[in-house]
PDB file of N, CA, C and O in Angstrom:
ATOM      1  N   UNK A 605       0.803  -1.193   0.000  1.00  0.00           N
ATOM      2  CA  UNK A 605       0.000   0.000   0.000  1.00  0.00           C
ATOM      3  C   UNK A 605       0.852   1.267   0.000  1.00  0.00           C
ATOM      4  O   UNK A 605       0.358   2.339   0.288  1.00  0.00           O
ATOM      5  N   UNK A 606       2.125   1.113  -0.236  1.00  0.00           N
ATOM      6  CA  UNK A 606       2.967   2.277  -0.380  1.00  0.00           C
ATOM      7  C   UNK A 606       3.702   2.698   0.881  1.00  0.00           C
ATOM      8  O   UNK A 606       4.408   3.700   0.888  1.00  0.00           O
ATOM      9  N   UNK A 607       3.584   1.977   1.981  1.00  0.00           N
ATOM     10  CA  UNK A 607       4.280   2.332   3.222  1.00  0.00           C
ATOM     11  C   UNK A 607       5.617   1.612   3.279  1.00  0.00           C
ATOM     12  O   UNK A 607       5.776   0.509   2.761  1.00  0.00           O
ATOM     13  N   UNK A 608       6.583   2.233   3.934  1.00  0.00           N
ATOM     14  CA  UNK A 608       7.913   1.633   3.983  1.00  0.00           C
ATOM     15  C   UNK A 608       8.065   0.622   5.107  1.00  0.00           C
ATOM     16  O   UNK A 608       8.931  -0.241   5.041  1.00  0.00           O
ATOM     17  N   UNK A 609       7.220   0.700   6.144  1.00  0.00           N
ATOM     18  CA  UNK A 609       7.319  -0.258   7.258  1.00  0.00           C
ATOM     19  C   UNK A 609       5.975  -0.970   7.430  1.00  0.00           C
ATOM     20  O   UNK A 609       4.934  -0.519   6.947  1.00  0.00           O
ATOM     21  N   UNK A 610       5.991  -2.035   8.154  1.00  0.00           N
ATOM     22  CA  UNK A 610       4.780  -2.793   8.418  1.00  0.00           C
ATOM     23  C   UNK A 610       4.108  -2.263   9.685  1.00  0.00           C
ATOM     24  O   UNK A 610       4.763  -1.684  10.561  1.00  0.00           O
ATOM     25  N   UNK A 611       2.825  -2.469   9.779  1.00  0.00           N
ATOM     26  CA  UNK A 611       2.081  -2.000  10.938  1.00  0.00           C
ATOM     27  C   UNK A 611       2.521  -2.733  12.209  1.00  0.00           C
ATOM     28  O   UNK A 611       2.389  -2.214  13.309  1.00  0.00           O
ATOM     29  N   UNK A 612       3.049  -3.907  12.070  1.00  0.00           N
ATOM     30  CA  UNK A 612       3.483  -4.685  13.227  1.00  0.00           C
ATOM     31  C   UNK A 612       4.740  -4.122  13.877  1.00  0.00           C
ATOM     32  O   UNK A 612       5.055  -4.443  15.011  1.00  0.00           O
ATOM     33  N   UNK A 613       5.455  -3.270  13.187  1.00  0.00           N
ATOM     34  CA  UNK A 613       6.669  -2.651  13.714  1.00  0.00           C
ATOM     35  C   UNK A 613       6.392  -1.280  14.345  1.00  0.00           C
ATOM     36  O   UNK A 613       7.274  -0.681  14.943  1.00  0.00           O
ATOM     37  N   UNK A 614       5.192  -0.757  14.207  1.00  0.00           N
ATOM     38  CA  UNK A 614       4.835   0.554  14.746  1.00  0.00           C
ATOM     39  C   UNK A 614       4.560   0.456  16.246  1.00  0.00           C
ATOM     40  O   UNK A 614       4.189  -0.594  16.760  1.00  0.00           O
ATOM     41  N   UNK A 615       4.732   1.590  16.945  1.00  0.00           N
ATOM     42  CA  UNK A 615       4.463   1.617  18.384  1.00  0.00           C
ATOM     43  C   UNK A 615       2.966   1.770  18.620  1.00  0.00           C
ATOM     44  O   UNK A 615       2.242   2.356  17.808  1.00  0.00           O
ATOM     45  N   UNK A 616       2.520   1.244  19.749  1.00  0.00           N
ATOM     46  CA  UNK A 616       1.109   1.317  20.101  1.00  0.00           C
ATOM     47  C   UNK A 616       0.800   2.727  20.590  1.00  0.00           C
ATOM     48  O   UNK A 616       1.599   3.325  21.317  1.00  0.00           O
ATOM     49  N   UNK A 617      -0.335   3.294  20.231  1.00  0.00           N
ATOM     50  CA  UNK A 617      -0.657   4.655  20.682  1.00  0.00           C
ATOM     51  C   UNK A 617      -0.771   4.734  22.204  1.00  0.00           C
ATOM     52  O   UNK A 617      -1.248   3.799  22.854  1.00  0.00           O
ATOM     53  N   UNK A 618      -0.359   5.846  22.771  1.00  0.00           N
ATOM     54  CA  UNK A 618      -0.403   6.056  24.222  1.00  0.00           C
ATOM     55  C   UNK A 618      -1.612   6.936  24.531  1.00  0.00           C
ATOM     56  O   UNK A 618      -1.863   7.929  23.835  1.00  0.00           O
ATOM     57  N   UNK A 619      -2.373   6.560  25.566  1.00  0.00           N
ATOM     58  CA  UNK A 619      -3.556   7.341  25.923  1.00  0.00           C
ATOM     59  C   UNK A 619      -3.159   8.635  26.615  1.00  0.00           C
ATOM     60  O   UNK A 619      -2.126   8.725  27.266  1.00  0.00           O
ATOM     61  N   UNK A 620      -4.003   9.631  26.464  1.00  0.00           N
ATOM     62  CA  UNK A 620      -3.799  10.918  27.105  1.00  0.00           C
ATOM     63  C   UNK A 620      -4.857  11.057  28.200  1.00  0.00           C
ATOM     64  O   UNK A 620      -6.048  11.128  27.893  1.00  0.00           O
ATOM     65  N   UNK A 621      -4.492  11.098  29.486  1.00  0.00           N
ATOM     66  CA  UNK A 621      -5.478  11.160  30.564  1.00  0.00           C
ATOM     67  C   UNK A 621      -6.351  12.408  30.525  1.00  0.00           C
ATOM     68  O   UNK A 621      -7.459  12.406  31.045  1.00  0.00           O
ATOM     69  N   UNK A 622      -5.888  13.469  29.873  1.00  0.00           N
ATOM     70  CA  UNK A 622      -6.691  14.687  29.792  1.00  0.00           C
ATOM     71  C   UNK A 622      -7.967  14.476  28.982  1.00  0.00           C
ATOM     72  O   UNK A 622      -8.986  15.119  29.220  1.00  0.00           O
ATOM     73  N   UNK A 623      -7.923  13.560  28.027  1.00  0.00           N
ATOM     74  CA  UNK A 623      -9.092  13.296  27.199  1.00  0.00           C
ATOM     75  C   UNK A 623     -10.092  12.359  27.883  1.00  0.00           C
ATOM     76  O   UNK A 623     -11.203  12.200  27.395  1.00  0.00           O
ATOM     77  N   UNK A 624      -9.719  11.740  28.972  1.00  0.00           N
ATOM     78  CA  UNK A 624     -10.589  10.793  29.664  1.00  0.00           C
ATOM     79  C   UNK A 624     -11.460  11.441  30.730  1.00  0.00           C
ATOM     80  O   UNK A 624     -12.355  10.801  31.263  1.00  0.00           O
ATOM     81  N   UNK A 625     -11.229  12.705  31.035  1.00  0.00           N
ATOM     82  CA  UNK A 625     -11.989  13.402  32.077  1.00  0.00           C
ATOM     83  C   UNK A 625     -13.249  13.997  31.462  1.00  0.00           C
ATOM     84  O   UNK A 625     -13.188  14.705  30.459  1.00  0.00           O
ATOM     85  N   UNK A 626     -14.388  13.686  32.072  1.00  0.00           N
ATOM     86  CA  UNK A 626     -15.659  14.214  31.584  1.00  0.00           C
ATOM     87  C   UNK A 626     -16.059  15.430  32.409  1.00  0.00           C
ATOM     88  O   UNK A 626     -15.930  15.432  33.623  1.00  0.00           O
ATOM     89  N   UNK A 627     -16.573  16.450  31.757  1.00  0.00           N
ATOM     90  CA  UNK A 627     -17.014  17.658  32.454  1.00  0.00           C
ATOM     91  C   UNK A 627     -18.508  17.620  32.735  1.00  0.00           C
ATOM     92  O   UNK A 627     -18.981  18.245  33.675  1.00  0.00           O
ATOM     93  N   UNK A 628     -19.254  16.871  31.916  1.00  0.00           N
ATOM     94  CA  UNK A 628     -20.706  16.798  32.053  1.00  0.00           C
ATOM     95  C   UNK A 628     -21.119  15.334  32.047  1.00  0.00           C
ATOM     96  O   UNK A 628     -20.600  14.537  31.264  1.00  0.00           O
ATOM     97  N   UNK A 629     -22.057  14.980  32.940  1.00  0.00           N
ATOM     98  CA  UNK A 629     -22.583  13.619  32.982  1.00  0.00           C
ATOM     99  C   UNK A 629     -24.100  13.655  32.820  1.00  0.00           C
ATOM    100  O   UNK A 629     -24.745  14.650  33.124  1.00  0.00           O
ATOM    101  N   UNK A 630     -24.657  12.562  32.346  1.00  0.00           N
ATOM    102  CA  UNK A 630     -26.104  12.420  32.248  1.00  0.00           C
ATOM    103  C   UNK A 630     -26.578  11.570  33.418  1.00  0.00           C
ATOM    104  O   UNK A 630     -26.059  10.480  33.648  1.00  0.00           O
ATOM    105  N   UNK A 631     -27.564  12.086  34.153  1.00  0.00           N
ATOM    106  CA  UNK A 631     -28.117  11.319  35.262  1.00  0.00           C
ATOM    107  C   UNK A 631     -29.619  11.155  35.061  1.00  0.00           C
ATOM    108  O   UNK A 631     -30.296  12.075  34.608  1.00  0.00           O
ATOM    109  N   UNK A 632     -30.147   9.983  35.390  1.00  0.00           N
ATOM    110  CA  UNK A 632     -31.594   9.798  35.311  1.00  0.00           C
ATOM    111  C   UNK A 632     -32.277  10.416  36.522  1.00  0.00           C
ATOM    112  O   UNK A 632     -31.743  10.395  37.632  1.00  0.00           O
ATOM    113  N   UNK A 633     -33.460  10.969  36.299  1.00  0.00           N
ATOM    114  CA  UNK A 633     -34.269  11.525  37.375  1.00  0.00           C
ATOM    115  C   UNK A 633     -35.483  10.615  37.515  1.00  0.00           C
ATOM    116  O   UNK A 633     -36.225  10.418  36.543  1.00  0.00           O
ATOM    117  N   UNK A 634     -35.668  10.079  38.722  1.00  0.00           N
ATOM    118  CA  UNK A 634     -36.766   9.162  38.972  1.00  0.00           C
ATOM    119  C   UNK A 634     -37.781   9.787  39.914  1.00  0.00           C
ATOM    120  O   UNK A 634     -37.422  10.589  40.773  1.00  0.00           O
ATOM    121  N   UNK A 635     -39.030   9.393  39.744  1.00  0.00           N
ATOM    122  CA  UNK A 635     -40.081   9.720  40.698  1.00  0.00           C
ATOM    123  C   UNK A 635     -40.667   8.384  41.117  1.00  0.00           C
ATOM    124  O   UNK A 635     -41.210   7.644  40.292  1.00  0.00           O
ATOM    125  N   UNK A 636     -40.515   8.056  42.396  1.00  0.00           N
ATOM    126  CA  UNK A 636     -40.937   6.764  42.942  1.00  0.00           C
ATOM    127  C   UNK A 636     -40.317   5.594  42.173  1.00  0.00           C
ATOM    128  O   UNK A 636     -40.964   4.578  41.934  1.00  0.00           O
ATOM    129  N   UNK A 637     -39.068   5.732  41.789  1.00  0.00           N
ATOM    130  CA  UNK A 637     -38.343   4.636  41.167  1.00  0.00           C
ATOM    131  C   UNK A 637     -38.532   4.493  39.671  1.00  0.00           C
ATOM    132  O   UNK A 637     -37.953   3.597  39.073  1.00  0.00           O
ATOM    133  N   UNK A 638     -39.323   5.341  39.050  1.00  0.00           N
ATOM    134  CA  UNK A 638     -39.522   5.278  37.603  1.00  0.00           C
ATOM    135  C   UNK A 638     -38.849   6.474  36.940  1.00  0.00           C
ATOM    136  O   UNK A 638     -39.042   7.608  37.363  1.00  0.00           O
ATOM    137  N   UNK A 639     -38.092   6.205  35.908  1.00  0.00           N
ATOM    138  CA  UNK A 639     -37.349   7.263  35.230  1.00  0.00           C
ATOM    139  C   UNK A 639     -38.328   8.170  34.498  1.00  0.00           C
ATOM    140  O   UNK A 639     -39.137   7.724  33.691  1.00  0.00           O
ATOM    141  N   UNK A 640     -38.251   9.458  34.811  1.00  0.00           N
ATOM    142  CA  UNK A 640     -39.125  10.455  34.197  1.00  0.00           C
ATOM    143  C   UNK A 640     -38.363  11.442  33.330  1.00  0.00           C
ATOM    144  O   UNK A 640     -38.953  12.103  32.484  1.00  0.00           O
ATOM    145  N   UNK A 641     -37.042  11.551  33.522  1.00  0.00           N
ATOM    146  CA  UNK A 641     -36.246  12.483  32.724  1.00  0.00           C
ATOM    147  C   UNK A 641     -34.771  12.104  32.847  1.00  0.00           C
ATOM    148  O   UNK A 641     -34.380  11.318  33.714  1.00  0.00           O
ATOM    149  N   UNK A 642     -33.983  12.683  31.965  1.00  0.00           N
ATOM    150  CA  UNK A 642     -32.532  12.544  32.010  1.00  0.00           C
ATOM    151  C   UNK A 642     -31.944  13.940  31.917  1.00  0.00           C
ATOM    152  O   UNK A 642     -32.310  14.713  31.035  1.00  0.00           O
ATOM    153  N   UNK A 643     -31.049  14.256  32.855  1.00  0.00           N
ATOM    154  CA  UNK A 643     -30.435  15.587  32.905  1.00  0.00           C
ATOM    155  C   UNK A 643     -28.954  15.501  32.599  1.00  0.00           C
ATOM    156  O   UNK A 643     -28.284  14.553  32.999  1.00  0.00           O
ATOM    157  N   UNK A 644     -28.452  16.516  31.910  1.00  0.00           N
ATOM    158  CA  UNK A 644     -27.013  16.674  31.714  1.00  0.00           C
ATOM    159  C   UNK A 644     -26.546  17.729  32.711  1.00  0.00           C
ATOM    160  O   UNK A 644     -26.942  18.886  32.609  1.00  0.00           O
ATOM    161  N   UNK A 645     -25.741  17.301  33.676  1.00  0.00           N
ATOM    162  CA  UNK A 645     -25.290  18.204  34.732  1.00  0.00           C
ATOM    163  C   UNK A 645     -23.762  18.197  34.795  1.00  0.00           C
ATOM    164  O   UNK A 645     -23.126  17.209  34.439  1.00  0.00           O
ATOM    165  N   UNK A 646     -23.156  19.294  35.257  1.00  0.00           N
ATOM    166  CA  UNK A 646     -21.708  19.311  35.450  1.00  0.00           C
ATOM    167  C   UNK A 646     -21.297  18.304  36.535  1.00  0.00           C
ATOM    168  O   UNK A 646     -22.054  18.037  37.462  1.00  0.00           O
ATOM    169  N   UNK A 647     -20.117  17.769  36.404  1.00  0.00           N
ATOM    170  CA  UNK A 647     -19.636  16.763  37.351  1.00  0.00           C
ATOM    171  C   UNK A 647     -19.556  17.323  38.763  1.00  0.00           C
ATOM    172  O   UNK A 647     -19.871  16.636  39.728  1.00  0.00           O
ATOM    173  N   UNK A 648     -19.181  18.581  38.909  1.00  0.00           N
ATOM    174  CA  UNK A 648     -18.983  19.168  40.231  1.00  0.00           C
ATOM    175  C   UNK A 648     -20.221  19.920  40.742  1.00  0.00           C
ATOM    176  O   UNK A 648     -20.117  20.730  41.651  1.00  0.00           O
ATOM    177  N   UNK A 649     -21.406  19.639  40.188  1.00  0.00           N
ATOM    178  CA  UNK A 649     -22.630  20.335  40.617  1.00  0.00           C
ATOM    179  C   UNK A 649     -23.040  19.879  42.020  1.00  0.00           C
ATOM    180  O   UNK A 649     -22.952  18.704  42.355  1.00  0.00           O
ATOM    181  N   UNK A 650     -23.492  20.835  42.828  1.00  0.00           N
ATOM    182  CA  UNK A 650     -23.922  20.483  44.179  1.00  0.00           C
ATOM    183  C   UNK A 650     -25.349  19.919  44.122  1.00  0.00           C
ATOM    184  O   UNK A 650     -26.096  20.158  43.173  1.00  0.00           O
ATOM    185  N   UNK A 651     -25.753  19.157  45.144  1.00  0.00           N
ATOM    186  CA  UNK A 651     -27.072  18.504  45.142  1.00  0.00           C
ATOM    187  C   UNK A 651     -28.244  19.470  45.019  1.00  0.00           C
ATOM    188  O   UNK A 651     -29.240  19.147  44.371  1.00  0.00           O
ATOM    189  N   UNK A 652     -28.152  20.649  45.611  1.00  0.00           N
ATOM    190  CA  UNK A 652     -29.255  21.606  45.535  1.00  0.00           C
ATOM    191  C   UNK A 652     -29.482  22.086  44.102  1.00  0.00           C
ATOM    192  O   UNK A 652     -30.628  22.245  43.663  1.00  0.00           O
ATOM    193  N   UNK A 653     -28.414  22.292  43.360  1.00  0.00           N
ATOM    194  CA  UNK A 653     -28.527  22.719  41.970  1.00  0.00           C
ATOM    195  C   UNK A 653     -29.140  21.629  41.105  1.00  0.00           C
ATOM    196  O   UNK A 653     -30.010  21.894  40.274  1.00  0.00           O
ATOM    197  N   UNK A 654     -28.705  20.398  41.313  1.00  0.00           N
ATOM    198  CA  UNK A 654     -29.236  19.281  40.537  1.00  0.00           C
ATOM    199  C   UNK A 654     -30.721  19.089  40.848  1.00  0.00           C
ATOM    200  O   UNK A 654     -31.532  18.864  39.949  1.00  0.00           O
ATOM    201  N   UNK A 655     -31.089  19.195  42.111  1.00  0.00           N
ATOM    202  CA  UNK A 655     -32.492  19.054  42.492  1.00  0.00           C
ATOM    203  C   UNK A 655     -33.340  20.168  41.871  1.00  0.00           C
ATOM    204  O   UNK A 655     -34.447  19.919  41.385  1.00  0.00           O
ATOM    205  N   UNK A 656     -32.829  21.384  41.853  1.00  0.00           N
ATOM    206  CA  UNK A 656     -33.565  22.497  41.256  1.00  0.00           C
ATOM    207  C   UNK A 656     -33.738  22.294  39.753  1.00  0.00           C
ATOM    208  O   UNK A 656     -34.807  22.581  39.195  1.00  0.00           O
ATOM    209  N   UNK A 657     -32.710  21.785  39.089  1.00  0.00           N
ATOM    210  CA  UNK A 657     -32.812  21.500  37.661  1.00  0.00           C
ATOM    211  C   UNK A 657     -33.863  20.429  37.394  1.00  0.00           C
ATOM    212  O   UNK A 657     -34.645  20.524  36.444  1.00  0.00           O
ATOM    213  N   UNK A 658     -33.890  19.413  38.245  1.00  0.00           N
ATOM    214  CA  UNK A 658     -34.851  18.325  38.067  1.00  0.00           C
ATOM    215  C   UNK A 658     -36.279  18.799  38.316  1.00  0.00           C
ATOM    216  O   UNK A 658     -37.201  18.442  37.581  1.00  0.00           O
ATOM    217  N   UNK A 659     -36.466  19.612  39.346  1.00  0.00           N
ATOM    218  CA  UNK A 659     -37.815  20.110  39.650  1.00  0.00           C
ATOM    219  C   UNK A 659     -38.340  21.027  38.548  1.00  0.00           C
ATOM    220  O   UNK A 659     -39.544  21.131  38.343  1.00  0.00           O
ATOM    221  N   UNK A 660     -37.460  21.681  37.820  1.00  0.00           N
ATOM    222  CA  UNK A 660     -37.894  22.579  36.758  1.00  0.00           C
ATOM    223  C   UNK A 660     -38.173  21.842  35.443  1.00  0.00           C
ATOM    224  O   UNK A 660     -38.743  22.420  34.524  1.00  0.00           O
ATOM    225  N   UNK A 661     -37.775  20.594  35.350  1.00  0.00           N
ATOM    226  CA  UNK A 661     -38.042  19.814  34.139  1.00  0.00           C
ATOM    227  C   UNK A 661     -39.544  19.545  34.042  1.00  0.00           C
ATOM    228  O   UNK A 661     -40.168  19.125  35.014  1.00  0.00           O
ATOM    229  N   UNK A 662     -40.164  19.796  32.888  1.00  0.00           N
ATOM    230  CA  UNK A 662     -41.629  19.684  32.796  1.00  0.00           C
ATOM    231  C   UNK A 662     -42.173  18.302  33.101  1.00  0.00           C
ATOM    232  O   UNK A 662     -43.229  18.173  33.741  1.00  0.00           O
ATOM    233  N   UNK A 663     -41.486  17.258  32.679  1.00  0.00           N
ATOM    234  CA  UNK A 663     -41.998  15.905  32.920  1.00  0.00           C
ATOM    235  C   UNK A 663     -41.899  15.519  34.392  1.00  0.00           C
ATOM    236  O   UNK A 663     -42.767  14.820  34.918  1.00  0.00           O
ATOM    237  N   UNK A 664     -40.873  15.966  35.082  1.00  0.00           N
ATOM    238  CA  UNK A 664     -40.730  15.673  36.514  1.00  0.00           C
ATOM    239  C   UNK A 664     -41.720  16.524  37.306  1.00  0.00           C
ATOM    240  O   UNK A 664     -42.374  16.026  38.233  1.00  0.00           O
ATOM    241  N   UNK A 665     -41.858  17.785  36.934  1.00  0.00           N
ATOM    242  CA  UNK A 665     -42.765  18.682  37.653  1.00  0.00           C
ATOM    243  C   UNK A 665     -44.201  18.172  37.589  1.00  0.00           C
ATOM    244  O   UNK A 665     -44.971  18.333  38.541  1.00  0.00           O
ATOM    245  N   UNK A 666     -44.550  17.544  36.489  1.00  0.00           N
ATOM    246  CA  UNK A 666     -45.900  17.002  36.338  1.00  0.00           C
ATOM    247  C   UNK A 666     -46.196  15.926  37.389  1.00  0.00           C
ATOM    248  O   UNK A 666     -47.293  15.852  37.921  1.00  0.00           O
ATOM    249  N   UNK A 667     -45.203  15.106  37.708  1.00  0.00           N
ATOM    250  CA  UNK A 667     -45.404  14.034  38.686  1.00  0.00           C
ATOM    251  C   UNK A 667     -45.244  14.520  40.133  1.00  0.00           C
ATOM    252  O   UNK A 667     -45.686  13.852  41.051  1.00  0.00           O
ATOM    253  N   UNK A 668     -44.588  15.651  40.329  1.00  0.00           N
ATOM    254  CA  UNK A 668     -44.419  16.186  41.680  1.00  0.00           C
ATOM    255  C   UNK A 668     -45.525  17.157  42.064  1.00  0.00           C
ATOM    256  O   UNK A 668     -45.683  17.477  43.245  1.00  0.00           O
ATOM    257  N   UNK A 669     -46.278  17.618  41.095  1.00  0.00           N
ATOM    258  CA  UNK A 669     -47.286  18.645  41.325  1.00  0.00           C
ATOM    259  C   UNK A 669     -48.379  18.161  42.287  1.00  0.00           C
ATOM    260  O   UNK A 669     -49.034  17.151  42.056  1.00  0.00           O
ATOM    261  N   UNK A 670     -48.547  18.893  43.380  1.00  0.00           N
ATOM    262  CA  UNK A 670     -49.602  18.607  44.349  1.00  0.00           C
ATOM    263  C   UNK A 670     -49.338  17.417  45.245  1.00  0.00           C
ATOM    264  O   UNK A 670     -50.212  17.012  46.012  1.00  0.00           O
ATOM    265  N   UNK A 671     -48.148  16.844  45.182  1.00  0.00           N
ATOM    266  CA  UNK A 671     -47.815  15.687  46.020  1.00  0.00           C
ATOM    267  C   UNK A 671     -46.610  16.038  46.892  1.00  0.00           C
ATOM    268  O   UNK A 671     -45.627  16.570  46.387  1.00  0.00           O
ATOM    269  N   UNK A 672     -46.677  15.748  48.179  1.00  0.00           N
ATOM    270  CA  UNK A 672     -45.530  16.069  49.040  1.00  0.00           C
ATOM    271  C   UNK A 672     -44.357  15.117  48.787  1.00  0.00           C
ATOM    272  O   UNK A 672     -44.532  13.916  48.654  1.00  0.00           O
ATOM    273  N   UNK A 673     -43.175  15.712  48.718  1.00  0.00           N
ATOM    274  CA  UNK A 673     -41.955  14.924  48.529  1.00  0.00           C
ATOM    275  C   UNK A 673     -41.473  14.471  49.897  1.00  0.00           C
ATOM    276  O   UNK A 673     -41.139  15.287  50.751  1.00  0.00           O
ATOM    277  N   UNK A 674     -41.461  13.168  50.108  1.00  0.00           N
ATOM    278  CA  UNK A 674     -41.029  12.629  51.410  1.00  0.00           C
ATOM    279  C   UNK A 674     -39.509  12.569  51.534  1.00  0.00           C
ATOM    280  O   UNK A 674     -38.962  12.821  52.595  1.00  0.00           O
ATOM    281  N   UNK A 675     -38.864  12.226  50.436  1.00  0.00           N
ATOM    282  CA  UNK A 675     -37.419  12.022  50.505  1.00  0.00           C
ATOM    283  C   UNK A 675     -36.815  12.282  49.131  1.00  0.00           C
ATOM    284  O   UNK A 675     -37.433  11.998  48.115  1.00  0.00           O
ATOM    285  N   UNK A 676     -35.610  12.819  49.124  1.00  0.00           N
ATOM    286  CA  UNK A 676     -34.852  13.013  47.892  1.00  0.00           C
ATOM    287  C   UNK A 676     -33.551  12.236  48.030  1.00  0.00           C
ATOM    288  O   UNK A 676     -32.775  12.476  48.954  1.00  0.00           O
ATOM    289  N   UNK A 677     -33.350  11.291  47.131  1.00  0.00           N
ATOM    290  CA  UNK A 677     -32.137  10.475  47.149  1.00  0.00           C
ATOM    291  C   UNK A 677     -31.274  10.914  45.972  1.00  0.00           C
ATOM    292  O   UNK A 677     -31.700  10.829  44.820  1.00  0.00           O
ATOM    293  N   UNK A 678     -30.066  11.390  46.278  1.00  0.00           N
ATOM    294  CA  UNK A 678     -29.148  11.824  45.232  1.00  0.00           C
ATOM    295  C   UNK A 678     -27.834  11.086  45.396  1.00  0.00           C
ATOM    296  O   UNK A 678     -27.171  11.182  46.431  1.00  0.00           O
ATOM    297  N   UNK A 679     -27.480  10.324  44.377  1.00  0.00           N
ATOM    298  CA  UNK A 679     -26.173   9.676  44.317  1.00  0.00           C
ATOM    299  C   UNK A 679     -25.365  10.505  43.326  1.00  0.00           C
ATOM    300  O   UNK A 679     -25.714  10.555  42.137  1.00  0.00           O
ATOM    301  N   UNK A 680     -24.323  11.193  43.791  1.00  0.00           N
ATOM    302  CA  UNK A 680     -23.602  12.127  42.918  1.00  0.00           C
ATOM    303  C   UNK A 680     -23.142  11.492  41.603  1.00  0.00           C
ATOM    304  O   UNK A 680     -22.574  10.404  41.589  1.00  0.00           O
ATOM    305  N   UNK A 681     -23.474  12.170  40.524  1.00  0.00           N
ATOM    306  CA  UNK A 681     -23.101  11.783  39.160  1.00  0.00           C
ATOM    307  C   UNK A 681     -23.703  10.460  38.709  1.00  0.00           C
ATOM    308  O   UNK A 681     -23.255   9.872  37.723  1.00  0.00           O
ATOM    309  N   UNK A 682     -24.721   9.965  39.432  1.00  0.00           N
ATOM    310  CA  UNK A 682     -25.330   8.687  39.074  1.00  0.00           C
ATOM    311  C   UNK A 682     -26.844   8.742  38.965  1.00  0.00           C
ATOM    312  O   UNK A 682     -27.412   8.247  38.000  1.00  0.00           O
ATOM    313  N   UNK A 683     -27.537   9.328  39.973  1.00  0.00           N
ATOM    314  CA  UNK A 683     -28.981   9.169  40.058  1.00  0.00           C
ATOM    315  C   UNK A 683     -29.598  10.223  40.960  1.00  0.00           C
ATOM    316  O   UNK A 683     -28.985  10.655  41.939  1.00  0.00           O
ATOM    317  N   UNK A 684     -30.836  10.608  40.639  1.00  0.00           N
ATOM    318  CA  UNK A 684     -31.640  11.470  41.499  1.00  0.00           C
ATOM    319  C   UNK A 684     -33.032  10.858  41.545  1.00  0.00           C
ATOM    320  O   UNK A 684     -33.628  10.589  40.514  1.00  0.00           O
ATOM    321  N   UNK A 685     -33.531  10.608  42.762  1.00  0.00           N
ATOM    322  CA  UNK A 685     -34.835   9.965  42.938  1.00  0.00           C
ATOM    323  C   UNK A 685     -35.663  10.772  43.930  1.00  0.00           C
ATOM    324  O   UNK A 685     -35.194  11.088  45.016  1.00  0.00           O
ATOM    325  N   UNK A 686     -36.902  11.083  43.548  1.00  0.00           N
ATOM    326  CA  UNK A 686     -37.858  11.723  44.441  1.00  0.00           C
ATOM    327  C   UNK A 686     -38.822  10.650  44.919  1.00  0.00           C
ATOM    328  O   UNK A 686     -39.417   9.939  44.117  1.00  0.00           O
ATOM    329  N   UNK A 687     -38.995  10.566  46.239  1.00  0.00           N
ATOM    330  CA  UNK A 687     -39.980   9.658  46.819  1.00  0.00           C
ATOM    331  C   UNK A 687     -41.158  10.519  47.244  1.00  0.00           C
ATOM    332  O   UNK A 687     -41.026  11.379  48.104  1.00  0.00           O
ATOM    333  N   UNK A 688     -42.311  10.305  46.603  1.00  0.00           N
ATOM    334  CA  UNK A 688     -43.505  11.094  46.904  1.00  0.00           C
ATOM    335  C   UNK A 688     -44.597  10.169  47.420  1.00  0.00           C
ATOM    336  O   UNK A 688     -44.577   8.956  47.204  1.00  0.00           O
ATOM    337  N   UNK A 689     -45.558  10.757  48.136  1.00  0.00           N
ATOM    338  CA  UNK A 689     -46.665   9.938  48.636  1.00  0.00           C
ATOM    339  C   UNK A 689     -47.923  10.211  47.863  1.00  0.00           C
ATOM    340  O   UNK A 689     -48.014  11.029  47.010  1.00  0.00           O
TER     341      UNK A 689
END
């Protein structure tokens, strides 16, 4: 194919750790254990900000409307769950 050396003699590419760091993650938002939305949030976002973003999402707000939230479970960068009665 016109190359002077074989691919078997080439060095293996080295990974760059800077490219492996994610700045934004997608987390599912659940209401009573059922996924109602997916949010893209910064990795270093605090729980209050993530909860406010989830409450403002139209599909989540529809299920929270008029129902008291008993508990909010937030696993950083993984999951947000509202337990309502």
